[in-house]
Short mmCIF file of C-alpha atoms in Angstrom, two decimals:
data_model
loop_
_atom_site.label_atom_id
_atom_site.label_comp_id
_atom_site.label_asym_id
_atom_site.label_seq_id
_atom_site.Cartn_x
_atom_site.Cartn_y
_atom_site.Cartn_z
CA MET T 238 -0.07 -0.10 0.14
CA ARG T 239 1.20 3.45 -0.92
CA ILE T 240 0.52 5.48 2.48
CA ALA T 241 1.27 9.33 3.54
CA ILE T 242 2.33 9.60 7.65
CA ILE T 243 1.04 12.46 9.02
CA GLY T 244 2.24 12.85 12.90
CA GLN T 245 4.76 13.47 15.18
CA GLN T 246 6.73 12.42 18.00
CA ASP T 247 7.63 9.20 19.00
CA PHE T 248 3.95 7.71 18.25
CA GLY T 249 4.09 9.25 14.49
CA LYS T 250 7.75 7.46 14.60
CA ALA T 251 6.80 4.26 15.45
CA VAL T 252 3.84 4.00 13.23
CA LEU T 253 6.08 5.22 10.53
CA GLU T 254 8.56 2.46 11.35
CA ALA T 255 5.53 -0.43 11.63
CA PHE T 256 4.26 0.40 8.20
CA LEU T 257 8.03 0.32 6.77
CA ALA T 258 8.48 -2.75 8.63
CA ARG T 259 5.82 -4.84 6.64
CA LYS T 260 7.13 -3.34 3.55
CA ASP T 261 4.56 -0.45 2.96
CA GLU T 262 5.99 1.87 0.57
CA VAL T 263 5.90 5.44 2.83
CA ALA T 264 5.48 8.14 -0.21
CA GLY T 265 6.29 11.22 1.83
CA VAL T 266 5.51 12.20 5.57
CA PHE T 267 4.27 15.61 7.46
CA CYS T 268 5.00 16.57 10.51
CA ALA T 269 4.93 20.30 11.80
CA PRO T 270 7.65 23.00 11.80
CA GLU T 271 9.27 22.60 15.27
CA LYS T 272 9.32 26.09 17.24
CA GLU T 273 12.50 27.76 17.23
CA GLY T 274 15.21 26.09 19.47
CA ALA T 275 13.22 23.15 20.38
CA ARG T 276 14.93 19.69 19.21
CA ALA T 277 13.94 18.07 15.83
CA ASP T 278 10.85 15.93 16.01
CA PRO T 279 11.47 12.14 16.56
CA LEU T 280 8.92 11.37 13.18
CA LYS T 281 10.95 14.38 11.46
CA THR T 282 14.20 13.01 12.32
CA ALA T 283 13.53 9.20 11.33
CA ALA T 284 12.09 10.44 8.24
CA LEU T 285 14.94 11.47 7.07
CA GLU T 286 17.10 9.04 8.50
CA LYS T 287 15.09 6.93 5.96
CA GLY T 288 15.54 9.14 2.51
CA LEU T 289 11.65 9.86 2.82
CA LYS T 290 10.33 13.26 1.59
CA LEU T 291 9.50 15.37 4.16
CA PHE T 292 7.05 18.16 4.08
CA GLN T 293 6.71 20.77 7.44
CA PHE T 294 4.01 23.14 6.98
CA ALA T 295 2.62 25.63 9.51
CA SER T 296 -0.85 24.79 8.44
CA LEU T 297 -2.65 22.05 6.64
CA ARG T 298 -4.91 24.26 4.99
CA ALA T 299 -2.33 25.56 2.96
CA PRO T 300 -2.70 25.19 -0.44
CA GLU T 301 0.38 23.93 -0.30
CA ALA T 302 -0.06 20.71 1.69
CA HIS T 303 -2.81 19.93 -0.61
CA THR T 304 -0.87 19.89 -3.55
CA ALA T 305 2.25 17.88 -1.76
CA LEU T 306 -0.46 15.16 -0.33
CA ARG T 307 -1.82 15.07 -4.03
CA ASP T 308 1.22 14.93 -6.13
CA LEU T 309 2.10 11.70 -3.62
CA LYS T 310 -1.02 9.68 -4.94
CA VAL T 311 -1.04 7.80 -2.07
CA ASP T 312 -3.64 5.00 -1.34
CA ILE T 313 -4.51 6.26 2.25
CA GLY T 314 -3.06 8.89 4.76
CA ILE T 315 -2.02 7.74 8.10
CA MET T 316 -2.84 10.68 10.83
CA ALA T 317 -0.62 9.56 14.23
CA TYR T 318 -0.76 11.68 16.71
CA VAL T 319 -1.52 15.15 15.02
CA LEU T 320 -2.18 18.47 16.79
CA GLN T 321 -2.60 20.14 13.65
CA PHE T 322 -6.20 20.98 12.61
CA ALA T 323 -6.37 18.71 9.13
CA PRO T 324 -9.34 19.99 6.87
CA GLN T 325 -11.43 17.82 4.84
CA GLU T 326 -9.90 19.35 1.57
CA PHE T 327 -7.25 17.81 3.24
CA VAL T 328 -8.04 14.20 4.72
CA LYS T 329 -10.00 13.57 1.24
CA ILE T 330 -6.95 13.20 -0.83
CA PRO T 331 -5.63 9.74 -0.67
CA ARG T 332 -7.12 7.65 -2.88
CA LEU T 333 -9.09 5.98 0.15
CA GLY T 334 -9.39 8.41 2.31
CA THR T 335 -7.21 9.27 5.87
CA ILE T 336 -7.34 7.54 8.97
CA GLN T 337 -6.64 8.96 12.30
CA TYR T 338 -5.75 7.32 15.65
CA HIS T 339 -7.14 8.55 19.46
CA PRO T 340 -6.45 7.23 22.48
CA SER T 341 -9.62 6.76 23.99
CA LEU T 342 -12.98 5.23 23.28
CA LEU T 343 -14.76 8.05 21.29
CA PRO T 344 -16.84 10.09 21.44
CA LYS T 345 -16.88 9.81 25.03
CA TYR T 346 -13.45 11.85 25.61
CA ARG T 347 -12.03 13.97 23.12
CA GLY T 348 -9.37 16.52 23.30
CA PRO T 349 -5.99 16.87 24.53
CA SER T 350 -7.06 15.20 27.98
CA SER T 351 -8.82 12.00 26.71
CA ILE T 352 -6.18 10.01 28.34
CA ASN T 353 -6.40 11.72 31.37
CA TRP T 354 -10.49 11.45 32.61
CA PRO T 355 -11.06 7.90 32.49
CA ILE T 356 -8.63 7.68 35.19
CA ALA T 357 -9.69 10.52 37.37
CA ARG T 358 -13.06 9.66 37.08
CA GLY T 359 -12.21 5.83 38.44
CA GLU T 360 -13.29 4.37 35.37
CA ALA T 361 -12.75 0.67 35.07
CA LYS T 362 -11.50 0.82 31.54
CA THR T 363 -10.49 3.07 28.59
CA GLY T 364 -8.81 2.10 25.15
CA LEU T 365 -8.26 3.49 22.08
CA THR T 366 -10.47 4.52 18.61
CA ILE T 367 -9.16 4.73 14.39
CA PHE T 368 -11.79 6.34 13.13
CA ARG T 369 -12.11 8.97 9.66
CA PRO T 370 -11.40 12.92 10.76
CA THR T 371 -14.49 15.31 10.17
CA ASP T 372 -13.66 18.89 10.72
CA GLY T 373 -14.56 18.26 14.57
CA LEU T 374 -12.45 17.83 17.26
CA ASP T 375 -12.00 13.87 17.24
CA GLU T 376 -15.07 13.40 15.19
CA GLY T 377 -15.64 10.67 12.34
CA PRO T 378 -16.82 7.22 11.42
CA VAL T 379 -15.19 4.85 13.93
CA ILE T 380 -13.22 2.31 12.07
CA LEU T 381 -11.93 0.14 15.17
CA GLN T 382 -11.88 0.02 19.01
CA LYS T 383 -9.19 -1.41 21.63
CA GLU T 384 -10.04 -1.24 25.15
CA THR T 385 -7.85 -1.72 28.12
CA PRO T 386 -8.03 -2.07 31.69
CA ILE T 387 -7.33 0.99 34.07
CA GLY T 388 -6.32 -0.56 37.25
CA PRO T 389 -5.72 0.97 40.79
CA ASP T 390 -2.47 2.15 40.54
CA ASP T 391 -2.14 3.36 37.32
CA THR T 392 -1.48 6.52 35.69
CA LEU T 393 -1.35 8.47 32.84
CA GLY T 394 1.98 6.93 31.73
CA SER T 395 1.43 3.34 32.37
CA VAL T 396 -1.82 3.44 30.74
CA TYR T 397 -0.49 5.45 27.70
CA PHE T 398 3.24 4.17 27.30
CA ASP T 399 2.62 0.87 28.07
CA ARG T 400 -1.07 -0.19 26.96
CA LEU T 401 -2.27 2.43 24.47
CA PHE T 402 0.39 3.51 22.51
CA PRO T 403 1.78 0.11 21.99
CA MET T 404 -2.09 -1.09 21.22
CA GLY T 405 -2.55 2.24 18.52
CA VAL T 406 0.23 1.33 16.49
CA GLN T 407 -0.68 -2.22 15.83
CA ALA T 408 -4.41 -0.65 15.47
CA MET T 409 -2.91 1.75 12.87
CA LEU T 410 -1.54 -1.26 10.65
CA GLU T 411 -4.89 -3.21 11.68
CA ALA T 412 -7.04 -0.03 10.82
CA ALA T 413 -5.49 0.35 7.25
CA ASP T 414 -6.04 -3.19 5.96
CA LEU T 415 -9.90 -3.10 7.10
CA VAL T 416 -10.29 -0.09 4.68
#
């Protein structure tokens, strides 16, 4: 499958590496530009090390971002930890559309504190969602969800890094295959 990775940080890097490991063709990588003086984004570093086309647009609304994605002629867009708003004009460019990871069981918890709330509220489980993004905040048709228990000693770190992160990388591969 010919894909574009749109993401950042360690999760974006892990998703990139997972798709490359199974021999998908990564046509290009999109990640947000770093703030002045910040260290290089791990996804950016990995893309450059692997000789992949890298795009860093201040906004995914920019016509240049749309042209770059269109020129890649990808089958699917893979959004792996994206903090930039991606409009429908962008996410619908790939032949099979775009899928996005979110570290909660949507639609209950949206936004940046979606891992914290189930823990803080003493819920017994949380999970992740892979969905087709629409223009709403963490909204769109769900492709798949995975659950994980929340134990009494769990923290944001243990839930995310021990479970939601690795489960999410595998779920991105699974969801891409479902598409």
